Short mmCIF file of C-alpha atoms and ligand atoms in Angstrom, two decimals:
data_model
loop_
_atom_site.label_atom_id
_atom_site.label_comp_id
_atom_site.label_asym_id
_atom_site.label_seq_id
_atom_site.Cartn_x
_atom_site.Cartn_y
_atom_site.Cartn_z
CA UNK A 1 21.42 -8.10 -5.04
CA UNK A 2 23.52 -8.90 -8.15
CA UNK A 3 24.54 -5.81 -10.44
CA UNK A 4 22.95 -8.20 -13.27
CA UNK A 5 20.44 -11.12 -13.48
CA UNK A 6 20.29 -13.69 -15.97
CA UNK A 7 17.29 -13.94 -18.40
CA UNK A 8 16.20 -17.25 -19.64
CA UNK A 9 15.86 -16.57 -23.50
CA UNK A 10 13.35 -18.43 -25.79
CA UNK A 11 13.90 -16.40 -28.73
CA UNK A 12 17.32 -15.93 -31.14
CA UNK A 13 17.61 -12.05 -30.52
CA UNK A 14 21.50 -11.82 -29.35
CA UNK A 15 22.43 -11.51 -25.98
CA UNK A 16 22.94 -8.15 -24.17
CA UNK A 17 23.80 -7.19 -21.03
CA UNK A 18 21.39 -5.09 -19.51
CA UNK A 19 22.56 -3.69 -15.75
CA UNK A 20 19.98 -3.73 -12.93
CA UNK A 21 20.90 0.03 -12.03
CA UNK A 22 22.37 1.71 -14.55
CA UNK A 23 23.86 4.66 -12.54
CA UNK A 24 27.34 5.06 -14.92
CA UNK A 25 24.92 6.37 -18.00
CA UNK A 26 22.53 8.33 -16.18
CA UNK A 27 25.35 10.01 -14.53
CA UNK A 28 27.27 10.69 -17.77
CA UNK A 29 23.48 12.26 -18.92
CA UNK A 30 24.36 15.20 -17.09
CA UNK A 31 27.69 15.17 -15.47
CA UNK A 32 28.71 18.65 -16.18
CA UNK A 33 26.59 19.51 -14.19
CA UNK A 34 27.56 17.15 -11.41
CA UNK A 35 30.73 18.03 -11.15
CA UNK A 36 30.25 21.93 -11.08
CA UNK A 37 28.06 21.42 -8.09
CA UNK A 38 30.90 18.99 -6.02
CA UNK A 39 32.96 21.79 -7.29
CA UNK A 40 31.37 24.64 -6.34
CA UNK A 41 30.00 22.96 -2.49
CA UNK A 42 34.07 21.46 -2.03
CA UNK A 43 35.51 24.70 -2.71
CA UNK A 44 33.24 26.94 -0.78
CA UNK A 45 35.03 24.59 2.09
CA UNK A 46 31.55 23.41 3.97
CA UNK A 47 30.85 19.89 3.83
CA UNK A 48 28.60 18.94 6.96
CA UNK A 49 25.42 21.06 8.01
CA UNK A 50 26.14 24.26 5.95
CA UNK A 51 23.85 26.06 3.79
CA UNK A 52 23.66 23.12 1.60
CA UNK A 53 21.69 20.82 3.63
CA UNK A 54 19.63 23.52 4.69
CA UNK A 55 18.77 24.66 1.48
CA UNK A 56 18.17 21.07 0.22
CA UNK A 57 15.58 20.70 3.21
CA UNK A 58 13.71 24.07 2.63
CA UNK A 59 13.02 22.52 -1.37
CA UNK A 60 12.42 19.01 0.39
CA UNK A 61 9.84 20.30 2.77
CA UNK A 62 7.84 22.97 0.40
CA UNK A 63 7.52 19.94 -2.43
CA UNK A 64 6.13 18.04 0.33
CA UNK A 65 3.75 20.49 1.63
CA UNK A 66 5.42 20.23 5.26
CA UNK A 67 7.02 22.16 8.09
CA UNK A 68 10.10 20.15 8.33
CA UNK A 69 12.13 18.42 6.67
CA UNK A 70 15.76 17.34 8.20
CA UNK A 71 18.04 15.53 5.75
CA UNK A 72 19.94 12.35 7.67
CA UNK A 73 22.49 10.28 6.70
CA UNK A 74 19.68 7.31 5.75
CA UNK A 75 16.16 6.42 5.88
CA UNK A 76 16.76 3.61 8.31
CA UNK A 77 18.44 6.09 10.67
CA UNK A 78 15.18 8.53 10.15
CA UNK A 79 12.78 6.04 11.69
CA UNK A 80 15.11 5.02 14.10
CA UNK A 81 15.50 8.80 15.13
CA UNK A 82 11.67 9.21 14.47
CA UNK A 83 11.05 6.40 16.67
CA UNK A 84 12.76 7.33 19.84
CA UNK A 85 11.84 10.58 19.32
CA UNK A 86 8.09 9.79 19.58
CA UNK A 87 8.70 8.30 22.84
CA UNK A 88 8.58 4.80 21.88
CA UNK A 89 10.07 2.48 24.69
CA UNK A 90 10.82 -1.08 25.48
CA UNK A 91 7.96 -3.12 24.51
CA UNK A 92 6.01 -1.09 22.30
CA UNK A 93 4.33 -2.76 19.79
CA UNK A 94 4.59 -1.39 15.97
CA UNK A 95 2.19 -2.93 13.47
CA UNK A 96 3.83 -2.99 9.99
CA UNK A 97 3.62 -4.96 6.68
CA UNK A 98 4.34 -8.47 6.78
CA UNK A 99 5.62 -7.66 3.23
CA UNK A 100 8.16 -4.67 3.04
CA UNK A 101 12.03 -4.27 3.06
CA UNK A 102 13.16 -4.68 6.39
CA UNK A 103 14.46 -1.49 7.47
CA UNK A 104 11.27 -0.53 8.84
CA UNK A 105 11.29 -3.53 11.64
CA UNK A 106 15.12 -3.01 12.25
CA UNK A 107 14.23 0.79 13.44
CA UNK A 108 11.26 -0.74 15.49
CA UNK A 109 13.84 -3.08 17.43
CA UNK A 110 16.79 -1.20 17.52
CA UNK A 111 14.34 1.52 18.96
CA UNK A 112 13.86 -0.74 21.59
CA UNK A 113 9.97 -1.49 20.07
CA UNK A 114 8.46 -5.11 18.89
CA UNK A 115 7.76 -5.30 15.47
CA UNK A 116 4.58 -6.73 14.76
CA UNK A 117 3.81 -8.13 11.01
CA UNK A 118 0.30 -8.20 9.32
CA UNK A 119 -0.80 -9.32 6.11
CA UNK A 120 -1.40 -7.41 3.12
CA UNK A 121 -4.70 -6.73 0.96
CA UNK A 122 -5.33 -9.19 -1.41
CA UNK A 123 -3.73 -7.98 -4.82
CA UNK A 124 -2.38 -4.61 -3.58
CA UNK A 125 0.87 -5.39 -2.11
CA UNK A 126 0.03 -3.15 0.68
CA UNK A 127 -0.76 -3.23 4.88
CA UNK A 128 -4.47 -4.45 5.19
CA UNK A 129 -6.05 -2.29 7.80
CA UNK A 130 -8.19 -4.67 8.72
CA UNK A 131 -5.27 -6.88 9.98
CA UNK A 132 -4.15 -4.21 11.83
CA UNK A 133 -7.19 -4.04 13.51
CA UNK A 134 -7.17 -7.25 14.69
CA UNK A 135 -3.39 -7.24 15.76
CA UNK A 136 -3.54 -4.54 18.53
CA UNK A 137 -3.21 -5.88 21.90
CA UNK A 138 -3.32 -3.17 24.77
CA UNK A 139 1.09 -2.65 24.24
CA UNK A 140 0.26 -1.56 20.75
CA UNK A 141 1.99 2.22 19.86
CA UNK A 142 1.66 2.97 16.29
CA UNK A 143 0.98 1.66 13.03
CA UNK A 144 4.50 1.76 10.61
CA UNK A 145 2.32 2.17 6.81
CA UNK A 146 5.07 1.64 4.87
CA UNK A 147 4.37 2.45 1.23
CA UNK A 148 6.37 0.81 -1.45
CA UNK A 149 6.36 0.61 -5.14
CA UNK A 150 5.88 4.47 -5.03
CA UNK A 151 1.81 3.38 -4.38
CA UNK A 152 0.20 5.37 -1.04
CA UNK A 153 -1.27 2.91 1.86
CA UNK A 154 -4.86 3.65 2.93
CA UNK A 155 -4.15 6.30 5.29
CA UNK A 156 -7.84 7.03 5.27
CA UNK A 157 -8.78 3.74 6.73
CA UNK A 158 -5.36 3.25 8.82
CA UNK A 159 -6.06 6.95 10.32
CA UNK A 160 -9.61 5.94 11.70
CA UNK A 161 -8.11 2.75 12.99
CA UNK A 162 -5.18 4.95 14.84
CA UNK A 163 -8.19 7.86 16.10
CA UNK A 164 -10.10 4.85 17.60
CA UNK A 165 -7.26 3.15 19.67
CA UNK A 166 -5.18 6.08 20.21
CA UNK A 167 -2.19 4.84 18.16
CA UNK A 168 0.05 6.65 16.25
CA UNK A 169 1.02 6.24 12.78
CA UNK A 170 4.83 6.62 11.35
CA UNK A 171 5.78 6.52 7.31
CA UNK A 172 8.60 4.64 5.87
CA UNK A 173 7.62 6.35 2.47
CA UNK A 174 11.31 5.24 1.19
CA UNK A 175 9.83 4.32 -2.15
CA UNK A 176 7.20 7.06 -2.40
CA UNK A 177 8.51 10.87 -2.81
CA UNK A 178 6.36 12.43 -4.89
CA UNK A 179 3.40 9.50 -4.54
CA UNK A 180 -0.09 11.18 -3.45
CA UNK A 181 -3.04 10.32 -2.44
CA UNK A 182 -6.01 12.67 -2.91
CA UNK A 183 -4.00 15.50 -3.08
CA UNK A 184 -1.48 14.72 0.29
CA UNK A 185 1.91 13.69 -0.39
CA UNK A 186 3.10 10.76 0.84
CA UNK A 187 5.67 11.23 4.18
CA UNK A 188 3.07 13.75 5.87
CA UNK A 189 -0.11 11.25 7.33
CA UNK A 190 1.71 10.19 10.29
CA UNK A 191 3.28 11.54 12.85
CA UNK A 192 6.69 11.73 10.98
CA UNK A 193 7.39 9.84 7.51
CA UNK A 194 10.84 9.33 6.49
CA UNK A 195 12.80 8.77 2.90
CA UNK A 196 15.55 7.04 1.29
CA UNK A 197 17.75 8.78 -1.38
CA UNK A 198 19.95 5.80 -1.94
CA UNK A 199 21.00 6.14 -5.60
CA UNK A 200 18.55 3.36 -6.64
CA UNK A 201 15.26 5.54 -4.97
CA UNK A 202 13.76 7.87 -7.34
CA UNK A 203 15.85 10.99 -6.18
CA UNK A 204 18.79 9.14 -5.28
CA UNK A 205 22.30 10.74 -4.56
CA UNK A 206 25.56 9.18 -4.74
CA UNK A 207 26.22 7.63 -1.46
CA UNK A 208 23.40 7.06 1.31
CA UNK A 209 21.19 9.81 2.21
CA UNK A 210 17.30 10.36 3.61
CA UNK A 211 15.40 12.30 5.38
CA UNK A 212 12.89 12.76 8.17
CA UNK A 213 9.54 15.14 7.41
CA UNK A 214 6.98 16.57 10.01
CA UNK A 215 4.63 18.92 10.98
CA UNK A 216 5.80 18.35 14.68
CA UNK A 217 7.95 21.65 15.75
CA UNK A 218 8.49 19.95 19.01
CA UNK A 219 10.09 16.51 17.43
CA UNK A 220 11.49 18.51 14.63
CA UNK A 221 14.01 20.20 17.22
CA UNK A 222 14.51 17.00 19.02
CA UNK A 223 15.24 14.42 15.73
CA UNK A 224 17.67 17.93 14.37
CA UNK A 225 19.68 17.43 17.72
CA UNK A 226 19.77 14.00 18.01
CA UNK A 227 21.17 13.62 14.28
CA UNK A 228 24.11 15.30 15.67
CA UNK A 229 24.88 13.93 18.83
CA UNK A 230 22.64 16.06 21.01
CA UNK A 231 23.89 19.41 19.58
CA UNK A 232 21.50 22.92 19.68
CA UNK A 233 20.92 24.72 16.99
CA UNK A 234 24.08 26.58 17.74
CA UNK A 235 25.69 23.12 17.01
CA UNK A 236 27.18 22.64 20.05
CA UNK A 237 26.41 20.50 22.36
CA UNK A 238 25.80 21.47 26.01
CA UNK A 239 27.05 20.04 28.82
CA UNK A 240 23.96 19.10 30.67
CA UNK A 241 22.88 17.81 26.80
CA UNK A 242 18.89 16.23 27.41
CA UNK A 243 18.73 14.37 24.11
CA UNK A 244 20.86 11.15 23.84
CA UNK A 245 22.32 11.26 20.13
CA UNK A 246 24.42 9.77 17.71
CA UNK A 247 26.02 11.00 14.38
CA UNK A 248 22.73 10.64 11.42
CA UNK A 249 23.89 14.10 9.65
CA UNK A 250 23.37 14.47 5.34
CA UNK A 251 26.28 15.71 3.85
CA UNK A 252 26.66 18.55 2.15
CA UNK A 253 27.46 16.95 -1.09
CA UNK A 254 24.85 14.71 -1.23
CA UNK A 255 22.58 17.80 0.02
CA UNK A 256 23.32 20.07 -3.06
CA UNK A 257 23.14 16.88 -5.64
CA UNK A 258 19.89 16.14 -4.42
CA UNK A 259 19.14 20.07 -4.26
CA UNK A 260 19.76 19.27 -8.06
CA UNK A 261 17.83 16.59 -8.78
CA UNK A 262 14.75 17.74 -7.25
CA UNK A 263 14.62 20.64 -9.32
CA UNK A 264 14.01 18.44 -12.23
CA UNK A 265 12.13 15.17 -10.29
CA UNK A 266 8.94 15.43 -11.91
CA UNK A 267 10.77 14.96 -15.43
CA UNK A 268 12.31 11.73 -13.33
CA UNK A 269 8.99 10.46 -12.22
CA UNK A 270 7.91 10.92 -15.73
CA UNK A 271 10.41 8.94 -17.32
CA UNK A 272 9.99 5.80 -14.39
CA UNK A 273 6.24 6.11 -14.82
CA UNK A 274 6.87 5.40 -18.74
CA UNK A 275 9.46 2.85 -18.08
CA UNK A 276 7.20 0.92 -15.51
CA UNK A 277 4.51 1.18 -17.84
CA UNK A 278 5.88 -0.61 -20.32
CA UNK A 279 7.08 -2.85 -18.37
CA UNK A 280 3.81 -3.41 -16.81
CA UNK A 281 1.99 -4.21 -20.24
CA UNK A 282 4.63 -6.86 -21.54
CA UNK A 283 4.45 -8.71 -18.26
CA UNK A 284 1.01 -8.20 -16.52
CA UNK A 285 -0.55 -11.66 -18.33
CA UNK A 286 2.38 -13.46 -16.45
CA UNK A 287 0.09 -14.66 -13.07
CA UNK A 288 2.59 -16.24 -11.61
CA UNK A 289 4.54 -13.03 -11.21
CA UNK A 290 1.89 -11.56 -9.06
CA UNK A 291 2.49 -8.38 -9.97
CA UNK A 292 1.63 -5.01 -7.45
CA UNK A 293 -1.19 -3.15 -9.56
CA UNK A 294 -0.13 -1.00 -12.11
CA UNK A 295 0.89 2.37 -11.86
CA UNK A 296 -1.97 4.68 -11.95
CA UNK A 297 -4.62 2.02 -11.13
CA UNK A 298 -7.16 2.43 -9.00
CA UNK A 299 -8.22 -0.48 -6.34
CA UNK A 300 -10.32 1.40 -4.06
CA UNK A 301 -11.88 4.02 -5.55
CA UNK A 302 -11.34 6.24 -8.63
CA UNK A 303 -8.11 8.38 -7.83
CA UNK A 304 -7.08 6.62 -4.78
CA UNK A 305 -3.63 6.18 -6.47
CA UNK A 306 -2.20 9.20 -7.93
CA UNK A 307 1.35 7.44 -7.81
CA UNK A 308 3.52 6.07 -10.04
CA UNK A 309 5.57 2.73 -9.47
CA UNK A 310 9.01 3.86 -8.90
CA UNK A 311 11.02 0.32 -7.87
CA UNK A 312 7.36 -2.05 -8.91
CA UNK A 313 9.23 -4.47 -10.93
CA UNK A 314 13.10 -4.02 -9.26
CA UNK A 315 11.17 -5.22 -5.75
CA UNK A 316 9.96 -8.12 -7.67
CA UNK A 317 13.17 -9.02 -8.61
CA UNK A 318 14.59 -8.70 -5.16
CA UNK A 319 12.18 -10.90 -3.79
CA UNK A 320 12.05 -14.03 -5.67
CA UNK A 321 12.85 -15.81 -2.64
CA UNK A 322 9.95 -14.50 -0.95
CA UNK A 323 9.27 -11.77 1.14
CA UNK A 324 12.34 -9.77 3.08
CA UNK A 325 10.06 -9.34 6.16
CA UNK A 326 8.45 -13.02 5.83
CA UNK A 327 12.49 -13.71 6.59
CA UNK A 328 12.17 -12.15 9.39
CA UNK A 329 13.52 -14.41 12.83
CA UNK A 330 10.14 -15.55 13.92
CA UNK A 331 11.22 -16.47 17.24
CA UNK A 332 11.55 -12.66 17.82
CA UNK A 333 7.74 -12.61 17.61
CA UNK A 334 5.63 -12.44 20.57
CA UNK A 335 3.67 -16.03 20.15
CA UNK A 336 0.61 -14.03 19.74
CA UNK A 337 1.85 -12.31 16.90
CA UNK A 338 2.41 -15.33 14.52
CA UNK A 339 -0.19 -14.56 12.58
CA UNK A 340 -1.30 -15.66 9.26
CA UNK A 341 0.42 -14.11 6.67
CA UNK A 342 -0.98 -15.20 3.37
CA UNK A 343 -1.11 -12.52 1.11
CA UNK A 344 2.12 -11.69 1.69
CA UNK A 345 3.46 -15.07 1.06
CA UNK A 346 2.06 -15.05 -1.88
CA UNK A 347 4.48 -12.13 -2.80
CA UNK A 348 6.81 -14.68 -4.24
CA UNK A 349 8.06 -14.64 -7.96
CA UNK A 350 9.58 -17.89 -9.61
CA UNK A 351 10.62 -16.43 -12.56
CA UNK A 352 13.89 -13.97 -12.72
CA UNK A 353 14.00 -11.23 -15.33
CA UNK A 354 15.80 -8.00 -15.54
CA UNK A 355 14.59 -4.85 -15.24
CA UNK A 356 15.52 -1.66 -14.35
CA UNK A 357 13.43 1.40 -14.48
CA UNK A 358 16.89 3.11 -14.72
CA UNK A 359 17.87 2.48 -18.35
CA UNK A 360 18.65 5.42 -20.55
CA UNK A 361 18.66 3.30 -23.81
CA UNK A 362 15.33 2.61 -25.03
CA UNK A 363 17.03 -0.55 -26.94
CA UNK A 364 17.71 -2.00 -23.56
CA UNK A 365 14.06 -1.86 -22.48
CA UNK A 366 13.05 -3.24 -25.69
CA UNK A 367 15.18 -6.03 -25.78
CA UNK A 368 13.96 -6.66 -21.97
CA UNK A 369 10.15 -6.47 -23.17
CA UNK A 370 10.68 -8.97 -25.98
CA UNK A 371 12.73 -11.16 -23.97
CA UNK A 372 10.01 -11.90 -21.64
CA UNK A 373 9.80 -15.69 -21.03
C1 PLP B 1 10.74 0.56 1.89
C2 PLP B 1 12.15 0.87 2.31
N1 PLP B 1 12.38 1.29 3.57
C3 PLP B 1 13.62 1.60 3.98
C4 PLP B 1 14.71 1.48 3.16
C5 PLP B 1 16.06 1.78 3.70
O1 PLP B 1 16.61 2.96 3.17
P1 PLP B 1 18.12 3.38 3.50
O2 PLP B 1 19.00 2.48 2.70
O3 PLP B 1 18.22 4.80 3.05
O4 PLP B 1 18.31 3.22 4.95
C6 PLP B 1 14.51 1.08 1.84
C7 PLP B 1 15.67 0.96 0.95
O5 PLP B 1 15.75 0.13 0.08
C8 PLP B 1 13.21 0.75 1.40
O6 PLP B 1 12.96 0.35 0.16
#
């Protein structure tokens, strides 16, 4: 994705450059800071698994509401992890979102499972339930809800669905710390739910980061060990080693940044909420944009969302094209698996405009709003 996209203008107002992500001002905002903690974590001379990361996943896993949480090096590398550590093996079928980024089906193959696409509800961006109902076969594992624009899938119907067939269900809640839905945080329906902190997700750190969450002591241990190449919690790894691993481990810097960060992350949700918001008014009447719901709205019921749309209009942007998992190589598909994907085709956006749900400057964000074409 371009640092910058240009904005057809219809009106005189003079040009400005507005940056998707505008990480240099929001780190100036409160850089002191910053750079005390790098200090402080670089000269206490620990940089990978010391009391950093642990203390980042204590705060991690008591926001949640959840037993574990075990920072990782990605979110990509979480379901991956969370994957094989659920026991999924060659030929498993995952049902996910025919519209999502495609992380989700790159853990499902490289985990040695077969992603299987379904459509979306009509107007909500999200997996339909019912068309995961109607996609399991009898090599069907688990349902991947993967919940983007910050707004919670319906776990309500998608848990009945998994109850009846005996499937299990994993989160890619990348987009969706701090999203709820009646009360439960996203990350903590399934089995395991895992998170991005990339610097453009709501608590985003400076380099790659995520995270794995569960209530599951047993694949707690084993995705902890497998992050770091089979080790105990000794960190060492013995010589008749069960778990196959690899290197997936958090840093310690990023760990005590996003220590940081979360301690002020509802005052960042805020501020996105208000952002998107605005956002959302000045461009809703556009049809053509097809637009997810806006934050706050309710489509099933009253309170079914309590979540706020954290990268809403930066997704739109990124899929002009058309959808990142409609891309995805067909001929991978089992034949009985091309289904009909129309809601999530219709996930396509002709027109380009900038956004970012990042901007410090309120001038920037009007300029965008009046700009609209
Ligand atoms: C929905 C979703 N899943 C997964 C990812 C991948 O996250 P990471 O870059 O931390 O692997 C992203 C990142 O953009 C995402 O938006």
């Amino acid at each position: 994705m371009a640092a910058t996209a240009p904005v057809r203008l219809l009106d005189r107002t003079p040009a400005i450059e507005v940056p998707f992500f505008d990480w240099k001002a929001l780190y100036e905002e409160r850089s002191e800071d910053y750079l005390r903690i790098i200090d402080e974590t670089a000269s206490s001379g620990g940089f990978i698994l010391q009391a950093a990361v642990e203390e980042f996943e204590r705060k991690l896993a008591g926001y949640l509401g959840v037993r574990h949480a075990i920072g990782l090096s990605d979110c990509t590398n979480a379901m991956l992890l969370g994957l094989r550590a659920s026991g999924v093996r060659p030929g498993d079928e995952i049902i996910l979102p025919a519209h999502a980024f495609i992380a989700a089906a790159q853990a499902i193959h490289f985990a040695g499972g077969i992603p299987v696409p379904v459509d979306l509800e009509e107007g909500d961006g999200l997996i339909d339930p019912d068309a995961v109902r109607a996609a399991i076969t009898r090599r069907t594992r688990g349902v991947m809800a993967v919940h983007v624009n910050g707004r919670v899938c319906a776990m309500d119907a998608l848990r009945s669905i998994a109850d009846e067939h005996g499937l299990e269900i994993y989160e890619d809640a990348a987009q969706a710390l701090g999203a709820k839905l009646d009360g439960q945080a996203a990350g903590v329906f399934g089995r395991w739910g895992a998170f991005s902190f990339y610097p453009s997700k709501t608590l985003g750190c400076f380099g790659d980061g995520g995270a794995l969450v569960t209530n599951d002591d047993e694949l707690a241990a084993t995705v902890r060990a497998m992050r770091n190449h089979g080790a105990g919690p000794d960190k060492s790894i013995a010589p008749d080693c069960a778990v196959w691993g690899t290197n997936a481990r958090l840093d310690n810097l990023q760990a005590a940044i996003l220590a940081y960060k979360l301690g002020w992350y509802g005052e960042t949700i805020r501020r996105r909420r208000a952002i998107a918001s605005r956002y959302d008014a000045a461009f809703r009447a556009i049809t053509a944009l097809n637009l997810p719901p806006a934050p706050k709205s309710a489509t099933r019921a009253p309170g079914w969302i309590s979540s706020f749309s954290t990268t809403c209009l930066g997704f739109c942007q990124a899929s002009r094209e058309g959808s990142f998992m409609c891309r995805y190589p067909h001929s991978a598909q089992p034949a009985s698996h091309r289904l009909t994907i129309n809601n999530a085709l219709k996930h396509r956006f002709d027109k380009a405009f900038i956004v970012s749900l990042f901007c410090k400057e309120s001038t920037k964000i009007d300029y965008i709003v009046r700009r609209r074409s």
